[in-house]
Short mmCIF file of C-alpha atoms and ligand atoms in Angstrom, two decimals:
data_model
loop_
_atom_site.label_atom_id
_atom_site.label_comp_id
_atom_site.label_asym_id
_atom_site.label_seq_id
_atom_site.Cartn_x
_atom_site.Cartn_y
_atom_site.Cartn_z
CA MET M 544 0.00 0.00 0.00
CA ALA M 545 1.25 3.53 -0.79
CA ASP M 546 2.30 5.59 2.27
CA ASN M 547 1.09 9.01 1.12
CA TRP M 548 -2.45 8.79 2.42
CA ILE M 549 -4.10 10.20 5.51
CA LEU M 550 -7.43 9.44 7.18
CA MET M 551 -8.98 11.90 9.62
CA VAL M 552 -11.94 12.07 11.98
CA THR M 553 -13.14 15.09 13.97
CA ALA M 554 -15.50 14.88 16.94
CA ARG M 555 -16.89 17.33 19.45
CA THR M 556 -17.77 16.35 23.03
CA PRO M 557 -19.32 18.49 25.75
CA THR M 558 -18.17 18.54 29.33
CA ASN M 559 -20.35 17.31 32.17
CA ILE M 560 -21.00 18.79 35.58
CA ALA M 561 -21.44 16.36 38.47
CA VAL M 562 -24.46 16.91 40.69
CA ILE M 563 -23.49 13.93 42.87
CA LYS M 564 -19.72 14.04 42.85
CA TYR M 565 -17.09 11.44 42.15
CA TRP M 566 -14.21 11.95 44.58
CA GLY M 567 -11.91 9.09 45.54
CA LYS M 568 -10.68 5.92 43.84
CA ARG M 569 -10.58 2.33 45.05
CA ASP M 570 -8.22 1.48 42.17
CA GLU M 571 -5.91 4.20 40.85
CA LYS M 572 -4.69 2.41 37.75
CA LEU M 573 -8.06 1.28 36.42
CA ILE M 574 -9.75 4.45 37.78
CA LEU M 575 -12.47 2.78 39.82
CA PRO M 576 -14.38 5.11 42.16
CA VAL M 577 -15.46 4.75 45.78
CA ASN M 578 -19.02 5.83 44.97
CA ASP M 579 -21.54 6.17 42.14
CA SER M 580 -21.90 9.67 40.67
CA ILE M 581 -24.46 11.53 38.57
CA SER M 582 -23.89 14.38 36.14
CA VAL M 583 -25.55 16.62 33.60
CA THR M 584 -23.91 16.83 30.18
CA LEU M 585 -23.87 20.37 28.83
CA ASP M 586 -25.11 21.28 25.37
CA PRO M 587 -22.28 20.75 22.86
CA GLU M 588 -22.22 24.36 21.69
CA HIS M 589 -21.10 25.61 25.12
CA LEU M 590 -18.17 24.06 27.03
CA CYS M 591 -16.71 21.42 24.75
CA THR M 592 -13.64 19.75 23.33
CA THR M 593 -13.03 19.35 19.60
CA THR M 594 -10.57 16.64 18.65
CA THR M 595 -9.20 15.63 15.28
CA VAL M 596 -7.43 12.29 15.01
CA ALA M 597 -5.44 11.34 11.94
CA VAL M 598 -3.64 8.23 10.79
CA SER M 599 -1.05 7.92 8.06
CA PRO M 600 1.71 5.41 7.27
CA SER M 601 4.07 8.41 7.17
CA PHE M 602 3.62 9.09 10.93
CA ASP M 603 6.53 7.56 12.84
CA LYS M 604 5.00 7.78 16.35
CA ASP M 605 1.80 8.64 18.21
CA ARG M 606 1.62 12.37 19.09
CA ILE M 607 -0.86 14.73 20.74
CA TRP M 608 -1.31 18.51 20.73
CA LEU M 609 -3.53 20.13 23.37
CA ASN M 610 -4.71 23.67 22.62
CA GLY M 611 -1.96 24.00 19.99
CA GLU M 612 0.94 22.77 22.12
CA GLU M 613 2.42 19.32 21.93
CA ILE M 614 2.12 17.39 25.21
CA SER M 615 3.43 14.00 26.24
CA LEU M 616 1.38 10.96 25.36
CA SER M 617 3.42 8.73 27.65
CA SER M 618 1.07 8.83 30.64
CA GLY M 619 -0.50 5.52 31.57
CA ARG M 620 -3.96 7.03 31.05
CA PHE M 621 -3.45 8.05 27.41
CA GLN M 622 -1.69 4.75 26.76
CA SER M 623 -4.57 2.73 28.27
CA CYS M 624 -7.10 4.47 26.02
CA LEU M 625 -4.98 3.99 22.89
CA ARG M 626 -4.30 0.34 23.73
CA GLU M 627 -7.96 -0.47 24.47
CA ILE M 628 -9.18 1.20 21.26
CA ARG M 629 -6.46 -0.41 19.09
CA ALA M 630 -7.36 -3.81 20.52
CA ARG M 631 -10.92 -3.36 19.20
CA ALA M 632 -10.08 -1.75 15.84
CA GLY M 633 -11.91 -3.01 12.78
CA ASP M 634 -11.29 -2.95 9.03
CA VAL M 635 -11.52 0.46 7.37
CA GLU M 636 -12.00 1.09 3.69
CA ASP M 637 -12.23 4.39 1.82
CA GLU M 638 -12.99 3.46 -1.78
CA THR M 639 -12.83 7.03 -3.09
CA LYS M 640 -9.21 7.34 -1.89
CA GLY M 641 -8.35 3.69 -2.54
CA ILE M 642 -7.39 3.14 1.12
CA LYS M 643 -7.81 -0.18 2.87
CA VAL M 644 -6.69 -0.71 6.45
CA SER M 645 -7.21 -4.14 7.90
CA ARG M 646 -7.78 -4.81 11.60
CA LYS M 647 -4.20 -6.02 12.22
CA ASP M 648 -2.61 -3.02 10.41
CA TRP M 649 -3.61 -0.75 13.31
CA GLU M 650 -0.87 -2.21 15.54
CA GLN M 651 1.76 -0.76 13.17
CA LEU M 652 0.07 2.55 12.32
CA HIS M 653 0.54 5.73 14.38
CA VAL M 654 -1.96 8.47 15.13
CA HIS M 655 -1.71 12.24 15.49
CA ILE M 656 -4.25 13.89 17.81
CA ALA M 657 -5.08 17.61 17.93
CA SER M 658 -7.48 18.67 20.67
CA TYR M 659 -8.91 22.06 21.64
CA ASN M 660 -10.98 22.99 24.68
CA ASN M 661 -13.15 26.09 24.19
CA PHE M 662 -12.95 26.75 27.96
CA PRO M 663 -10.15 26.90 30.56
CA THR M 664 -8.13 23.68 30.84
CA ALA M 665 -7.41 22.12 34.27
CA ALA M 666 -9.28 24.93 36.04
CA GLY M 667 -12.07 22.89 37.63
CA LEU M 668 -14.44 22.85 34.66
CA ALA M 669 -13.97 19.15 33.87
CA SER M 670 -11.66 19.58 30.86
CA SER M 671 -10.38 16.05 31.39
CA ALA M 672 -13.97 14.77 31.11
CA ALA M 673 -14.66 16.35 27.72
CA GLY M 674 -11.07 15.85 26.56
CA LEU M 675 -10.70 12.13 27.24
CA ALA M 676 -14.26 11.27 26.17
CA CYS M 677 -13.65 13.06 22.87
CA LEU M 678 -10.29 11.33 22.42
CA VAL M 679 -11.80 7.87 22.91
CA TYR M 680 -14.83 8.60 20.75
CA SER M 681 -12.84 10.04 17.83
CA LEU M 682 -10.26 7.22 17.92
CA ALA M 683 -13.09 4.67 18.00
CA LYS M 684 -14.63 6.26 14.89
CA LEU M 685 -11.28 6.44 13.09
CA MET M 686 -10.50 2.79 13.82
CA ASN M 687 -14.05 1.57 13.19
CA VAL M 688 -14.50 0.18 16.68
CA ASN M 689 -17.79 -1.63 16.94
CA GLU M 690 -18.70 -1.02 20.61
CA ASP M 691 -21.70 0.73 22.16
CA ASN M 692 -21.34 3.89 24.26
CA SER M 693 -21.36 2.02 27.56
CA ARG M 694 -18.31 -0.04 26.49
CA LEU M 695 -16.62 3.12 25.21
CA SER M 696 -17.41 4.78 28.56
CA GLY M 697 -15.43 2.01 30.28
CA ILE M 698 -12.44 2.93 28.09
CA ALA M 699 -12.84 6.70 28.58
CA ARG M 700 -12.99 6.04 32.35
CA GLN M 701 -9.41 4.76 32.16
CA GLY M 702 -8.38 8.15 30.72
CA SER M 703 -10.15 10.21 33.40
CA GLY M 704 -12.97 9.01 35.65
CA SER M 705 -15.41 11.82 34.88
CA ALA M 706 -14.86 11.27 31.12
CA CYS M 707 -17.01 8.13 31.13
CA ARG M 708 -20.09 10.31 31.76
CA SER M 709 -19.46 12.57 28.73
CA LEU M 710 -20.16 9.73 26.28
CA TYR M 711 -23.86 10.45 26.79
CA GLY M 712 -25.98 13.59 26.65
CA GLY M 713 -28.60 14.45 29.25
CA PHE M 714 -28.42 12.98 32.75
CA VAL M 715 -25.85 10.28 33.32
CA LYS M 716 -24.92 7.90 36.13
CA TRP M 717 -21.49 6.38 36.51
CA ILE M 718 -22.04 3.05 38.23
CA MET M 719 -19.03 2.40 40.45
CA GLY M 720 -19.19 -1.37 39.88
CA LYS M 721 -17.82 -4.21 41.98
CA ASP M 722 -15.61 -6.21 39.61
CA GLU M 723 -11.88 -6.04 40.26
CA ASP M 724 -11.11 -5.61 36.56
CA GLY M 725 -13.53 -2.67 36.30
CA GLY M 726 -15.70 -4.40 33.70
CA ASP M 727 -18.91 -3.19 35.39
CA SER M 728 -17.72 0.36 36.15
CA ILE M 729 -19.48 2.12 33.28
CA ALA M 730 -21.76 5.06 32.58
CA VAL M 731 -25.47 4.78 31.76
CA GLN M 732 -27.94 7.41 30.64
CA ILE M 733 -30.69 8.17 33.20
CA ALA M 734 -32.61 10.57 30.94
CA ASP M 735 -31.80 12.11 27.57
CA GLU M 736 -31.13 15.77 26.75
CA LYS M 737 -34.77 16.48 25.87
CA HIS M 738 -36.12 15.17 29.16
CA TRP M 739 -35.86 18.44 31.14
CA ASP M 740 -35.76 21.31 28.64
CA GLU M 741 -36.54 24.02 31.21
CA LEU M 742 -33.42 23.23 33.22
CA VAL M 743 -30.79 25.92 32.58
CA ILE M 744 -27.23 25.68 33.85
CA ILE M 745 -25.31 28.90 34.39
CA ILE M 746 -21.53 28.54 34.61
CA ALA M 747 -19.78 31.38 36.42
CA VAL M 748 -16.04 31.20 35.78
CA VAL M 749 -14.56 32.77 38.91
CA SER M 750 -10.98 31.97 37.91
CA SER M 751 -9.41 30.60 34.72
CA ARG M 752 -6.13 29.79 36.46
CA GLN M 753 -4.98 26.21 36.62
CA LYS M 754 -5.97 24.59 39.93
CA GLU M 755 -3.19 24.24 42.48
CA THR M 756 -4.18 20.63 43.17
CA SER M 757 -5.25 18.39 40.29
CA SER M 758 -8.29 16.19 40.82
CA THR M 759 -6.11 13.10 40.52
CA SER M 760 -3.63 14.03 43.26
CA GLY M 761 -6.30 15.73 45.39
CA MET M 762 -8.48 12.66 45.56
CA ARG M 763 -5.46 10.45 46.27
CA ASP M 764 -4.67 12.55 49.37
CA THR M 765 -8.33 12.48 50.38
CA VAL M 766 -8.54 8.68 50.19
CA GLU M 767 -5.39 8.41 52.31
CA THR M 768 -6.33 10.93 55.00
CA SER M 769 -10.04 11.81 55.19
CA LEU M 770 -12.37 9.97 57.57
CA LEU M 771 -15.24 12.08 56.28
CA LEU M 772 -14.79 10.50 52.84
CA GLN M 773 -15.46 7.02 54.26
CA HIS M 774 -18.71 8.25 55.78
CA ARG M 775 -19.66 10.09 52.58
CA ALA M 776 -19.00 7.14 50.25
CA LYS M 777 -20.70 4.50 52.39
CA GLU M 778 -23.51 6.32 54.16
CA VAL M 779 -24.36 9.53 52.31
CA VAL M 780 -23.90 9.06 48.57
CA PRO M 781 -25.84 5.79 48.12
CA LYS M 782 -28.99 7.44 49.54
CA ARG M 783 -28.45 10.62 47.56
CA ILE M 784 -28.05 8.68 44.31
CA ILE M 785 -31.51 7.15 44.74
CA LYS M 786 -33.07 10.53 45.59
CA MET M 787 -31.29 12.28 42.73
CA GLU M 788 -32.46 9.72 40.18
CA GLU M 789 -36.01 10.22 41.39
CA ALA M 790 -35.68 14.01 41.28
CA ILE M 791 -34.42 13.85 37.69
CA LYS M 792 -37.09 11.41 36.53
CA ASN M 793 -39.86 13.56 38.14
CA ARG M 794 -38.28 16.86 37.05
CA ASP M 795 -38.48 17.86 40.71
CA PHE M 796 -36.33 20.99 40.73
CA GLU M 797 -36.54 21.60 44.47
CA SER M 798 -35.08 18.20 45.36
CA PHE M 799 -32.62 18.35 42.45
CA ALA M 800 -31.28 21.74 43.54
CA HIS M 801 -31.07 20.86 47.23
CA LEU M 802 -29.27 17.59 46.56
CA THR M 803 -26.87 19.30 44.15
CA CYS M 804 -26.00 22.06 46.64
CA ALA M 805 -25.69 19.62 49.56
CA ASP M 806 -23.42 17.31 47.59
CA SER M 807 -21.22 20.10 46.34
CA ASN M 808 -20.85 21.42 49.89
CA GLN M 809 -19.94 17.98 51.19
CA PHE M 810 -17.40 17.51 48.41
CA HIS M 811 -15.70 20.76 49.44
CA ALA M 812 -15.93 19.71 53.11
CA VAL M 813 -14.17 16.44 52.26
CA CYS M 814 -11.45 18.47 50.49
CA LEU M 815 -11.03 20.51 53.67
CA ASP M 816 -10.92 17.29 55.72
CA THR M 817 -7.96 16.15 53.60
CA HIS M 818 -4.38 16.47 54.80
CA PRO M 819 -2.99 18.79 53.55
CA PRO M 820 -6.35 20.55 53.07
CA ILE M 821 -7.46 21.30 49.51
CA PHE M 822 -9.11 24.65 48.73
CA TYR M 823 -10.96 24.76 45.43
CA MET M 824 -13.23 27.69 46.21
CA ASN M 825 -12.20 31.32 46.51
CA ASP M 826 -13.93 34.36 48.07
CA THR M 827 -15.92 34.96 44.89
CA SER M 828 -17.23 31.37 44.94
CA HIS M 829 -18.30 31.81 48.58
CA ARG M 830 -20.07 35.08 47.77
CA ILE M 831 -21.95 33.45 44.87
CA ILE M 832 -23.10 30.60 47.14
CA SER M 833 -24.28 33.14 49.68
CA ILE M 834 -26.24 35.11 47.06
CA VAL M 835 -27.88 31.92 45.73
CA GLU M 836 -28.85 30.88 49.27
CA LYS M 837 -30.35 34.35 49.95
CA TRP M 838 -32.17 34.30 46.61
CA ASN M 839 -33.65 30.89 47.39
CA ARG M 840 -34.79 32.05 50.83
CA SER M 841 -36.38 35.19 49.38
CA LYS M 842 -38.31 33.00 46.93
CA GLY M 843 -39.59 30.99 49.88
CA THR M 844 -37.90 27.75 48.80
CA PRO M 845 -38.38 25.39 51.75
CA GLN M 846 -35.12 24.35 53.44
CA VAL M 847 -35.07 20.58 53.23
CA ASN M 848 -32.42 18.57 55.02
CA PHE M 849 -30.69 16.11 52.69
N1 ATP G 1476 -8.81 18.12 25.28
C1 ATP G 1476 -8.02 17.35 26.01
N2 ATP G 1476 -7.41 16.29 25.43
C2 ATP G 1476 -6.62 15.48 26.16
N3 ATP G 1476 -6.35 15.67 27.48
C3 ATP G 1476 -6.92 16.73 28.09
C4 ATP G 1476 -7.78 17.62 27.39
N4 ATP G 1476 -8.21 18.57 28.25
C5 ATP G 1476 -7.64 18.29 29.44
N5 ATP G 1476 -6.87 17.19 29.36
C6 ATP G 1476 -6.07 16.58 30.43
O1 ATP G 1476 -6.75 16.75 31.67
C7 ATP G 1476 -5.93 17.46 32.61
C8 ATP G 1476 -6.80 18.33 33.52
O2 ATP G 1476 -7.56 17.48 34.34
P1 ATP G 1476 -8.05 17.91 35.81
O3 ATP G 1476 -8.96 16.82 36.26
O4 ATP G 1476 -6.90 18.26 36.68
O5 ATP G 1476 -8.82 19.28 35.57
P2 ATP G 1476 -10.28 19.53 35.04
O6 ATP G 1476 -10.79 18.25 34.46
O7 ATP G 1476 -10.27 20.69 34.12
O8 ATP G 1476 -11.07 19.93 36.36
P3 ATP G 1476 -12.04 19.06 37.33
O9 ATP G 1476 -11.59 17.64 37.26
O10 ATP G 1476 -11.84 19.66 38.70
O11 ATP G 1476 -13.42 19.30 36.86
C9 ATP G 1476 -5.01 18.27 31.71
O12 ATP G 1476 -3.84 18.62 32.40
C10 ATP G 1476 -4.75 17.30 30.55
O13 ATP G 1476 -3.78 16.33 30.92
C1 DP6 G 1477 -14.68 17.29 41.23
C2 DP6 G 1477 -14.92 16.35 40.06
O1 DP6 G 1477 -15.06 17.10 38.89
C3 DP6 G 1477 -13.74 15.41 39.97
C4 DP6 G 1477 -13.42 14.88 38.63
O2 DP6 G 1477 -12.21 14.18 38.67
P1 DP6 G 1477 -11.46 13.66 37.36
O3 DP6 G 1477 -12.37 12.80 36.58
O4 DP6 G 1477 -10.87 14.81 36.63
O5 DP6 G 1477 -10.33 12.80 38.04
P2 DP6 G 1477 -9.45 11.62 37.43
O6 DP6 G 1477 -10.31 10.40 37.37
O7 DP6 G 1477 -8.31 11.44 38.38
O8 DP6 G 1477 -9.00 12.07 36.07
C5 DP6 G 1477 -16.21 15.58 40.37
C6 DP6 G 1477 -16.89 14.86 39.23
O9 DP6 G 1477 -16.73 15.23 38.05
O10 DP6 G 1477 -17.65 13.91 39.53
#
């Protein structure tokens, strides 16, 4: 086969915002969480990642560019995603260009990946979620991987936990699973994007600076040092997951909003309970929370204890 051809696929994936948070892993390598989580996937035209993946026999190694700058692909997470997708690659044929790639050719071929986030990267807006979900999805399309979204979510999870939820639109649950190999730790859709049209999410970017503590290292410290996390994962989250699923199915905004606020506050409390403590909020975030609480009280929203 000639080596002057190139095949390309571009995909766009929105980020997701957790309303019941994932924080803490029971297996760091496979990225298996200590609790289920639920998120809302944003509309693709807002906060999203656009990724183009290309393959050509003239590429001598796999490479990735993030927001225009080349970054290392050597991390275990990127490598896991590439390995898992390559292992499932199918035959690809483009008759118009006279290109034929058979399943086993993919082991020898290299890919180039160019990814852009249209929002701040590593600033607490789940760039790894959109980024890794988009990477897995676009590679799967390029290599003609014949797997459904739940299987792809299990691969994206190995790139970044929260990424497994961005494979679906609407309301999504990441089931923590029990299997040691992570086979049952996948995302499922609770309700699609049309289910709750009136729900509007406002994102207030209070800082675009990179976080001082990445989610990965922050949650590692939390698992090692926080007693509150044990209580949260075992006692609090399982009950909240059931209530949140009900609130979403019934479009019950009051319960949805209370659960979301309570869970976010407990997540930040767990961060504070970590040694050394992790601070993700700043004074502006605290003021916004205060205003929202006052607004809710002025509207007469009943204060329910979740
Ligand atoms: N488009 C992308 N393609 C590939 N990798 C990405 C992309 N965007 C982000 N990442 C990876 O994710 C890392 C940021 O992940 P991190 O979890 O620390 O922050 P975040 O996801 O933006 O915030 P949070 O997890 O608090 O919501 C980046 O340093 C980069 O390695
Ligand atoms: C606070 C969170 O956004 C944390 C997300 O953590 P990541 O998914 O970025 O962490 P890794 O699995 O280590 O890549 C909560 C959530 O999205 O559920």
